[in-house]
Structures are given as structure tokens and as C-alpha cells.
XYZ file of C-alpha atoms in Angstrom:
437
model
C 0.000 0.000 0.000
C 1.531 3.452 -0.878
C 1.895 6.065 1.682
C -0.282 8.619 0.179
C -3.348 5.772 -0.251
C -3.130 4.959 3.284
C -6.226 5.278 5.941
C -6.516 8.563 8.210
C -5.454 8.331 11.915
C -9.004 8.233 12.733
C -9.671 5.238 10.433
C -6.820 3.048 11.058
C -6.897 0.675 13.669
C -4.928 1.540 17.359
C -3.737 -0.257 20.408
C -6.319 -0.010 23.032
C -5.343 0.845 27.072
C -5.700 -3.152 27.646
C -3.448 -4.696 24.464
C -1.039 -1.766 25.271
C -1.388 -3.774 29.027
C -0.731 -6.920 27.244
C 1.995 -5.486 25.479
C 3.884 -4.335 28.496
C 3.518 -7.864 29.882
C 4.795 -9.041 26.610
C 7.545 -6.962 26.905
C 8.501 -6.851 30.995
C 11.612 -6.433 33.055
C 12.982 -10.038 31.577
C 12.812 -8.875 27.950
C 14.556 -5.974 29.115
C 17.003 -7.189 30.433
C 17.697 -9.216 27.931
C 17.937 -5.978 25.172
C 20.092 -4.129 27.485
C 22.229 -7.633 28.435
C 23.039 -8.500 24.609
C 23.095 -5.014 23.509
C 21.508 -3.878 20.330
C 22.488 -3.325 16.958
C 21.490 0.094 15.390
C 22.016 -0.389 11.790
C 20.703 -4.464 11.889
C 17.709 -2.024 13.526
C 17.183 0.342 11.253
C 17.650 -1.941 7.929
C 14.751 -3.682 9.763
C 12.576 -0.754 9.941
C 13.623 0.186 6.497
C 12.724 -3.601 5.516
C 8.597 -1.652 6.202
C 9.047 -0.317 2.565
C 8.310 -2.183 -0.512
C 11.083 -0.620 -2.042
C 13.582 -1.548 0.612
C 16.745 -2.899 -0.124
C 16.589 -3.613 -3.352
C 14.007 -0.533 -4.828
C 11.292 -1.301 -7.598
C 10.840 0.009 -11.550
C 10.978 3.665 -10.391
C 13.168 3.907 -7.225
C 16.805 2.748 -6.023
C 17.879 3.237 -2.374
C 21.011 3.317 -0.597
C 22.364 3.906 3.145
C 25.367 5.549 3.248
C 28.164 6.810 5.810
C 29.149 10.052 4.177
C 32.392 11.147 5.463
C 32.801 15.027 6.378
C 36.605 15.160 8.040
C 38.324 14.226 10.824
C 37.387 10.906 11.009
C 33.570 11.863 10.987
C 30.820 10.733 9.409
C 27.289 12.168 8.203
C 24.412 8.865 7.986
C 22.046 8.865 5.203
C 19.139 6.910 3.366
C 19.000 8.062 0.287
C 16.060 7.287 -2.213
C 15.915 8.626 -5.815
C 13.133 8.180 -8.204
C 14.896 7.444 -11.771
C 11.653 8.708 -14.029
C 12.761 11.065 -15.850
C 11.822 14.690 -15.841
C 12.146 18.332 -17.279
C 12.098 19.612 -13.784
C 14.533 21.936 -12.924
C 13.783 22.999 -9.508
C 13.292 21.068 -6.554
C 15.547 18.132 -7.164
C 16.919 17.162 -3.773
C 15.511 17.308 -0.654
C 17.238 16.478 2.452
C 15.288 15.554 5.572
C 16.130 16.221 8.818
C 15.073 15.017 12.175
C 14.796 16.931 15.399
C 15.988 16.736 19.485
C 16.887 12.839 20.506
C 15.663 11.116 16.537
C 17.410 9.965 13.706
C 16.117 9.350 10.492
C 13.909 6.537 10.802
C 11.262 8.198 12.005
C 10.476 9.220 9.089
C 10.021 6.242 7.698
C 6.292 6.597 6.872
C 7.306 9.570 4.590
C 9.679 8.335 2.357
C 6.905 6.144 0.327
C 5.067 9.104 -0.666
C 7.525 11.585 -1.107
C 9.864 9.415 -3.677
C 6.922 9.235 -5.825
C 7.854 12.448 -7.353
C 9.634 11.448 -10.769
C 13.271 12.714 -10.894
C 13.227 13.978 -6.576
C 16.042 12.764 -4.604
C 15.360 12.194 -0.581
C 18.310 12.532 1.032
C 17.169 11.534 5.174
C 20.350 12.310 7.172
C 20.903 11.156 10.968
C 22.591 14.809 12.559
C 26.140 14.326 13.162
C 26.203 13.475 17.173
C 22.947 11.511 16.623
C 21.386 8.125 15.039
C 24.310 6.438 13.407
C 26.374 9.393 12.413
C 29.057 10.099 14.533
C 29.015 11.022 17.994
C 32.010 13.289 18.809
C 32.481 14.636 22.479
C 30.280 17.989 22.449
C 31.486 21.287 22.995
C 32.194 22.525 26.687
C 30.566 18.793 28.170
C 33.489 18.477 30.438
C 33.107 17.983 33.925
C 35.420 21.694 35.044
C 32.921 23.340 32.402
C 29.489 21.264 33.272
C 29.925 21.621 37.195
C 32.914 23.793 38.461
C 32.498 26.708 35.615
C 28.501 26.613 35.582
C 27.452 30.291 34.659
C 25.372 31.864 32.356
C 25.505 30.827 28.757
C 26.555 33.327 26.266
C 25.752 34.018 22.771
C 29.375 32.892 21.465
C 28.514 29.157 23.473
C 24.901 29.160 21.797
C 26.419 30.066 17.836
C 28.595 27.247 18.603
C 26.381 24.772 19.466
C 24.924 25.663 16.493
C 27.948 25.617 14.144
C 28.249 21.988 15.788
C 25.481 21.211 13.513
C 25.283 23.843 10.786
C 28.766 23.041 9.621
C 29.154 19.845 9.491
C 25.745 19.806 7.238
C 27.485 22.179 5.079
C 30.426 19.565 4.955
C 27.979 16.882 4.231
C 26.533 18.647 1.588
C 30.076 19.568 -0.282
C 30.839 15.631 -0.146
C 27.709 15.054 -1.513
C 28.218 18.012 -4.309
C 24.386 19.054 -3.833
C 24.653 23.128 -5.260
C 20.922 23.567 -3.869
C 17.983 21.808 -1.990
C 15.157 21.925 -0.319
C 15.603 21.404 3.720
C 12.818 19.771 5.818
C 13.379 19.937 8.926
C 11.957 19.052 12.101
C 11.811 20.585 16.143
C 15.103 20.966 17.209
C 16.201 20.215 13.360
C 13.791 23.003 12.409
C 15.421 25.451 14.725
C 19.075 23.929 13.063
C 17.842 24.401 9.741
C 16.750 27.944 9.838
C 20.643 28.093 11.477
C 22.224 26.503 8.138
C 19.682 28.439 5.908
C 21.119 31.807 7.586
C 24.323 31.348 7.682
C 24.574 29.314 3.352
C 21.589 30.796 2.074
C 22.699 30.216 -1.520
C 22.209 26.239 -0.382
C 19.164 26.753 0.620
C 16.280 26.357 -2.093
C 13.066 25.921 -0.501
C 12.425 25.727 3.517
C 10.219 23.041 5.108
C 9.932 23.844 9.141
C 8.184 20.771 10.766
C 6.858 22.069 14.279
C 10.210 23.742 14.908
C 11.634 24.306 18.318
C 12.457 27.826 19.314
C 10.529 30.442 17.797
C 9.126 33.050 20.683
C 10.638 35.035 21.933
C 10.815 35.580 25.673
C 13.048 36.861 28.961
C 15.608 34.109 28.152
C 16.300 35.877 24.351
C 20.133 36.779 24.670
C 20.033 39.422 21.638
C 17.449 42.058 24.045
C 17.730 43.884 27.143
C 15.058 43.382 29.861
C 13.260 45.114 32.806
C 13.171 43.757 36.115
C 9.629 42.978 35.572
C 10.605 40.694 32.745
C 13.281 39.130 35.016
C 10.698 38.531 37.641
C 7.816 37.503 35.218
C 7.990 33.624 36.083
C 4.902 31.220 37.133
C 4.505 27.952 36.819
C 3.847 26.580 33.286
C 2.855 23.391 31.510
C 4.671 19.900 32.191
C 8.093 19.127 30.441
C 6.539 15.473 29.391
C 4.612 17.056 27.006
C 6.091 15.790 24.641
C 6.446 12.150 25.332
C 2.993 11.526 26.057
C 0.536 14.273 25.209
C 0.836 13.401 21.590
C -0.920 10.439 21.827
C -2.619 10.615 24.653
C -5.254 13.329 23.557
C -7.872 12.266 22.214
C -8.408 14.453 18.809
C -11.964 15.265 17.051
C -13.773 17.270 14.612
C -14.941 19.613 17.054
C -12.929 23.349 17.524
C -10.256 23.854 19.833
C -10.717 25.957 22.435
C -7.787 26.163 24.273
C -4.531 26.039 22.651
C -2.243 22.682 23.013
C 0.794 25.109 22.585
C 3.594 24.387 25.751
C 4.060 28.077 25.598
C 1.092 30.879 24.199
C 3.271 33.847 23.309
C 1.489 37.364 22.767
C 0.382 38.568 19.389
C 4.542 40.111 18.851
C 5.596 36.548 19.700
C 6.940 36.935 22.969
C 6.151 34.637 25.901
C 5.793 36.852 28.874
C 5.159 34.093 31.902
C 8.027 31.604 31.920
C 8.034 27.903 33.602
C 8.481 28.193 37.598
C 10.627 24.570 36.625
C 11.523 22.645 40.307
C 14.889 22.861 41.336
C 16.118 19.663 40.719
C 15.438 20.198 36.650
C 16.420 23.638 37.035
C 19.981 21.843 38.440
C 20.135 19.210 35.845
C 19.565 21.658 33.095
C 22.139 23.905 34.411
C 24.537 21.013 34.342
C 23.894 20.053 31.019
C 22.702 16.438 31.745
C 20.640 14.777 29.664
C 17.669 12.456 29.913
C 19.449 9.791 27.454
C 22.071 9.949 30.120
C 20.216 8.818 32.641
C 18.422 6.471 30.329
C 22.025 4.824 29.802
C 22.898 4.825 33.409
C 19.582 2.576 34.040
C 20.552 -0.229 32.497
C 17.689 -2.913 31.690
C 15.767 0.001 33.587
C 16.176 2.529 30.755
C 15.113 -0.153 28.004
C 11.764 -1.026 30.153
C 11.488 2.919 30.075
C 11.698 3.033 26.688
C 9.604 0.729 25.942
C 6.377 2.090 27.758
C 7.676 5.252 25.307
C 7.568 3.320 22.402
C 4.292 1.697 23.004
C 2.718 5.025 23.490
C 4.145 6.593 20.886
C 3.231 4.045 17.734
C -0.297 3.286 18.785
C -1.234 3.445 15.602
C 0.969 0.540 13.891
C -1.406 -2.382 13.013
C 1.513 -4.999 13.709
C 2.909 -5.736 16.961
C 6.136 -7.017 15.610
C 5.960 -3.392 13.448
C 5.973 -1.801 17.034
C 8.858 -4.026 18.134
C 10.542 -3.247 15.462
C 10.351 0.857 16.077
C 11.094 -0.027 19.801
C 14.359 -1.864 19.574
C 15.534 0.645 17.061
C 14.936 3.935 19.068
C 16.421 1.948 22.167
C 19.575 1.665 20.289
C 19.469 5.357 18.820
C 18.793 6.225 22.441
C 21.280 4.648 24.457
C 24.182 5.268 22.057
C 26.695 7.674 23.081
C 26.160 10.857 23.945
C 26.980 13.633 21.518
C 24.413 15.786 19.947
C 21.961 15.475 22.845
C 24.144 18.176 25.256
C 23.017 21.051 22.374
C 19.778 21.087 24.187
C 20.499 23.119 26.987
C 23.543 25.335 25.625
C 20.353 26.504 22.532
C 17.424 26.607 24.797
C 17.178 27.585 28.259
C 14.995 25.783 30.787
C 11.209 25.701 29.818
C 12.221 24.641 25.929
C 12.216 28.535 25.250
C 15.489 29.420 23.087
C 18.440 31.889 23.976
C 18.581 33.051 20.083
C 14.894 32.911 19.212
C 13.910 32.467 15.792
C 12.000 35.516 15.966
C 14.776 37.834 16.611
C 16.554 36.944 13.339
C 14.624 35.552 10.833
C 12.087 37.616 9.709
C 14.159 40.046 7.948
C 17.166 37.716 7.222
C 15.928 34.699 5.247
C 16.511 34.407 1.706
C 14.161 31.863 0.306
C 10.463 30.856 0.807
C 9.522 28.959 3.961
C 6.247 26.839 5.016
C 6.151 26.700 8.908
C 3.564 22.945 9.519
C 2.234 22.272 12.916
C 0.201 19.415 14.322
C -3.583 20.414 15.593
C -2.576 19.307 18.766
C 1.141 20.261 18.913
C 2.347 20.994 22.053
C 4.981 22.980 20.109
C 3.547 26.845 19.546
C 1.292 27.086 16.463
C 0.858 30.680 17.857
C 4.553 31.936 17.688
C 4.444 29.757 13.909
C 1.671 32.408 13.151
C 3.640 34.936 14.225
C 6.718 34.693 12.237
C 4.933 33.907 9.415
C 3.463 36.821 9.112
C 6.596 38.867 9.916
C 8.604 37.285 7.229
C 5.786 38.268 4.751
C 5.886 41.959 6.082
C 9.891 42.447 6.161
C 11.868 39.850 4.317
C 12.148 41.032 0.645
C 10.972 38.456 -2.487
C 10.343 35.596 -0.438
C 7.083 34.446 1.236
C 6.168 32.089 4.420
C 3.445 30.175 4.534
C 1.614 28.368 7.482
C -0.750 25.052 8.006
C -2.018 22.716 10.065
C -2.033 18.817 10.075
C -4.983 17.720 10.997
C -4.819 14.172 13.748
C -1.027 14.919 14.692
C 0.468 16.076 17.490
C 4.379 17.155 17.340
C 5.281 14.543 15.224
C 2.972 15.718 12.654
C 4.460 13.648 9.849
C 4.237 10.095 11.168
C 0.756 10.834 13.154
C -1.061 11.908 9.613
C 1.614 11.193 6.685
C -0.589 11.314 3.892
C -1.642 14.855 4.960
C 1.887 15.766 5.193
C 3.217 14.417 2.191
C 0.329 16.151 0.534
C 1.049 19.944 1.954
C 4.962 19.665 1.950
C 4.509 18.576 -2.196
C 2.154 20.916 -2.896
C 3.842 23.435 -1.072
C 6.767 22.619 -3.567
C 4.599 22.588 -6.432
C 5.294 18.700 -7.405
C 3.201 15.877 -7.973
C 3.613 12.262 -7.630
């Protein structure tokens, strides 16, 4: 069955609260144990969640695939699945697009997209695991030493944000001159999103067309590095909405037809963009954050623990797969993409401060700065802010000159928009691009 001919969300058939119970039996503290005991192998992993498509390995009449470890310099390497469609075409534009997954991913996740997107005759997908995530390579991060994480702790300064940044920007920009790609179009998504408005900044004669997917880092707020602020700002904190938003509001909301009445937004900035009441976070997080240490890291430091964790993650997560063993399958490869060694995880706190609000907001740099035509996509109940999406949308359409933003909704999808409704996604991003399949 092709990705864009699939069922809605609403019409295809989900895990209900007692076979999720039977799953977790299925799948206890012995099973566990027994991932975390023998270890697990990411890229035996992901070829089995590639093995979901029909054109996987070995492609069909109109597509060939590949994976491929693209190397960048000193002794790193960029990950990739690549999947061109060989009809031929007149085309000229939109030739290569590279996707790009956000905070904690890797590429698989997309693996619901890359049926329906390689339709397109003569596109080339180019799905890249960041370099410090998936199975690209995981150098030590920038200023993650123990002197800078918990004898130097201070405030975090705009040089230590640009490069966390340039962590990821560059080395893109060295995976793209390896791959000799003059122009494409960049879909991107969360903390990817944020990253990709970065790369399409700083090379925006790379950049043809820009796809942000519920992108990380938008408002603005009292934590924005580039602006001054009053006392009152300084002081404007109460207590917001839960961290774990994003684990398990996505599928735990239930969605309908009806109108929304309250926004699903983490944060609901004011009509400039600019979140005024910041998280009152507990101390503990506020600690950890200010140390820089991750969640994966504790995940790791759990042992069969962290896989059982993961697991109840998993099972939440891809409700909607129809197979078990398809659920399995997404399980034991996010286990190994999580518990790998940690890298590109420790950006997360130098780029945003505590609450998921960023030092170097989109906001404060885009509007009048980008150089090619952006669609900003949201899921109707994204915990990510649809609001501040609105926001910048419109700002880039009153200051940036010859390009244009545009904005939508998915309808069914949370944060992870494009594996909660594909088809829908697919559907917007092409026509969006102006292609067909």
C-alpha cells in the first residue's frame, strides 16, 4: 500500500489501554534485560525498519535506495538513506531534498514519509541522521566536560549558543560539499527546524526551498540573549505546563472534529511573539539543566531500567501501527538510537534555556534575514507553539524582501505531525513545492 493511499489516523486501527497492558507484559523487566544484556544493533535495527518499505533494499521500476556513511573530516561521518526516483523529468527545480530530524531522533522516524515523497519522478530524498545523533558520529560535544558542566557553571553566552549551532550547521554544510548538492530543499523538524533555519542563515545560496516541521524555538521571551530586559521581565515567572509534554501528550489526547478551544501550545506567546510568563521549573530540573545532563544519560545509566522505560515510550508513541512485531521493530531501534553515546543530545540546553524557550529565538533573526520561501507545519494538537508559527509567518511576509512564508495545520497529529497523519503531510509539503507524484 503506498503512503499517500493509506487510511486517516481516525480510520486506522490503534492499540487499546488493555493490548497496550498486554503489550507491556509481553515486553517486561525479563525482555529488558535481555535488550540491554546483549546489547543492540542500530544499523541491523534500522535496515529492519527500512525492511517496512516495498522498495527496501533492493528498490522497484521507479526507485533505487542506498544507506550511506558520508564522510565530512576528521574521522567523521554524516548517515544517510537516500532514495531517488529514476523517471525522468524536465524539472529543474526542486531536485533534492534532504530531511532532517529533530531533538533525541534519527532518520527513521520518518520512515512513513519516504513512500510518498519518492513518488515524485526525478526527486532525490536525502534523510540524514545529525552528526552526534542516530548512526552518524558522535564526537564529544562542545564545553561537556566535567570543570565546564559543574565547576564553571554560569550563564551561557551568545558565542557558546552560535557554537552549538555551528556543531550542527557546519558539518551539514560539509555533508553537503561531499555530496556536491549546489541547492535543496531542507525539511526539517523541532530541534532540526530550529538547526535548519541556522544553516539556511548562515549558506543561504544552499538553501532552495524551507520546510519547518513544528520547529523548536521560535518566541521570543526573557531568556532571548540578543534584548535587554526590565526587572519585571526578570521577575515575570509562574509555573507553566509539564516538560513530558512531549512524550505523552501526543498520543494521549484524544483528537476530534470539534474546535479547539484552548490552545495545546507548551508556551502561548502574545500577538509580537513573545512569551511573557516563563516555567516556575523545580529545582532539581532547574539543576540538571544547568549542568547540562541529559535524559538519554540517565536512560544509559539505568541499564535494563532505561530499556523497560523506553519501551512504555515506544508503546505510546506508535499506537497506531497495526503490527505488533511493526511496534517491536520501532522499539528496539529507538532503544539503540537512544542509548548510544552521547553527543548531539548536550546542544539542548547550551540553545534553549529551561522551559524549551530558546536563547537566540527564531523571531529575533529571521524575519528580515531569510533568503528563500519557507512553510512553517504544525500538528492540531502540537504541544509545540502554532501561535509563535503564526507569528513569524506573518513577519517574514511583512519584512523579508521576495520571499514568502506560509503556514498550516495537520490535521490528527500532534508534534510529530508527519508520522501521526503522513498522507496529509506528504500532501502539503509537495504541494507546497509545487510537485506531484
Amino acid at each position: 500500500m503506498s503512503q499517500e493511499s493509506q487510511p486517516s489516523r481516525n480510520e486506522m486501527r490503534t492499540f487499546k489501554e488493555d493490548e497496550l497492558e498486554e503489550l507491556r507484559k509481553v515486553y517486561g523487566m525479563r525482555e529488558a534485560y535481555k535488550t540491554w544484556r546483549k546489547g543492540s544493533d542500530p544499523r541491523e535495527n534500522e535496515k529492519r525498519l527500512l525492511s517496512q518499505l516495498d522498495f527496501f533494499p533492493d528498490g522497484d521500476k521507479t526507485r533505487k535506495c542506498s544507506i550511506l556513511d558520508v564522510e565530512i573530516g576528521n574521522k567523521l561521518h554524516i548517515h544517510e538513506f537516500e532514495v531517488e526516483n529514476t523517471e525522468k523529468t524536465d524539472r529543474k527545480h526542486c531536485r533534492d531534498m534532504v530531511i532532517m530530524h529533530g531533538y533525541g531522533a534519527a532518520l527513521g522516524l520518518f520512515v512513513r514519509n519516504f513512500d510518498g515523497l519518492s513518488r515524485v519522478p526525478g526527486l532525490k530524498l536525502h534523510a540524514i541522521d545529525m552528526l552526534g545523533y542516530g548512526l552518524s558520529s558522535r564526537p564529544k560535544f562542545p564545553g561537556t566536560g566535567f570543570i565546564s558542566s559543574y565547576v564553571k557553571r554560569g550563564d551561557i553566552t551568545v558565542k557558546e549558543v552560535n557554537e552549538a549551532e555551528d556543531f550542527f550547521v557546519d558539518s551539514l554544510e560539509r555533508w553537503r560539499q561531499k555530496r556536491q548538492l549546489e541547492r535543496f530543499v531542507l525539511v526539517a523538524h523541532s530541534l532540526g527546524g530550529y538547526l535548519g533555519c541556522c544553516y539556511a542563515l548562515k549558506y543561504p545560496e544552499r538553501v532552495e526551498k524551507l520546510v519547518l516541521v513544528s520547529p523548536v524555538g521560535v518566541e521570543t521571551s526573557v531568556f532571548d540573549l540578543t534584548r535587554k530586559h526590565t526587572d519585571k521581565h526578570l521577575h515575570a515567572t509562574e509555573l507553566g505546563p509539564d516538560v513530558s509534554k512531549e512524550m505523552s501528550a501526543d498520543k494521549s489526547n484524544p483528537t476530534t472534529d470539534n474546535p479547539v478551544k484552548t490552545s495545546s501550545s507548551f508556551h502561548v506567546p502574545d500577538d509580537s511573539g513573545n512569551v511573557e510568563r516563563v516555567p516556575n521549573l523545580p529545582k532539581v530540573f532547574a539543576f540538571m539543566w544547568s549542568c547540562n545532563i541529559s535524559p538519554f544519560g540517565i536512560l544509559r545509566t539505568l541499564g535494563p531500567m532505561g530499556a523497560l522505560m523506553s519501551s512504555r515510550w515506544s508503546f505510546r508513541r506508535f499506537t497506531h501501527l497495526k503490527d505488533p512485531q511493526d511496534l517491536f521493530t520501532f522499539h528496539d531501534y529507538f532503544y539503540s538510537v537512544f542509548s548510544g553515546a552521547g553527543s548531539g543530545e548536550y546542544a539542548l540546553t547550551r540553545i534553549l534555556a529551561p522551559g524549551v524557550l530558546a536563547r537566540l529565538p527564531l523571531l529575533s533573526r529571521v524575519p528580515e534575514n531569510l533568503k528563500c520561501d519557507s512553510f512553517w507545519m504544525y500538528g492540531s494538537y502540537d504541544w509545540m507553539s502554532k501561535e509563535a508559527g503564526q507569528v513569524i509567518v506573518r513577519k517574514i511576509n511583512e519584512k523579508a524582501a521576495g520571499v514568502t512564508a506560509d503556514y498550516s495545520v495537520v490535521a490528527n497529529a500532534g508534534h510529530h505531525l508527519y508520522l501521526d497523519n503522513p498522507s496529509e503531510f506528504n500532501r502539503k509539503v509537495l504541494n507546497f513545492l509545487k510537485l506531484s507524484s
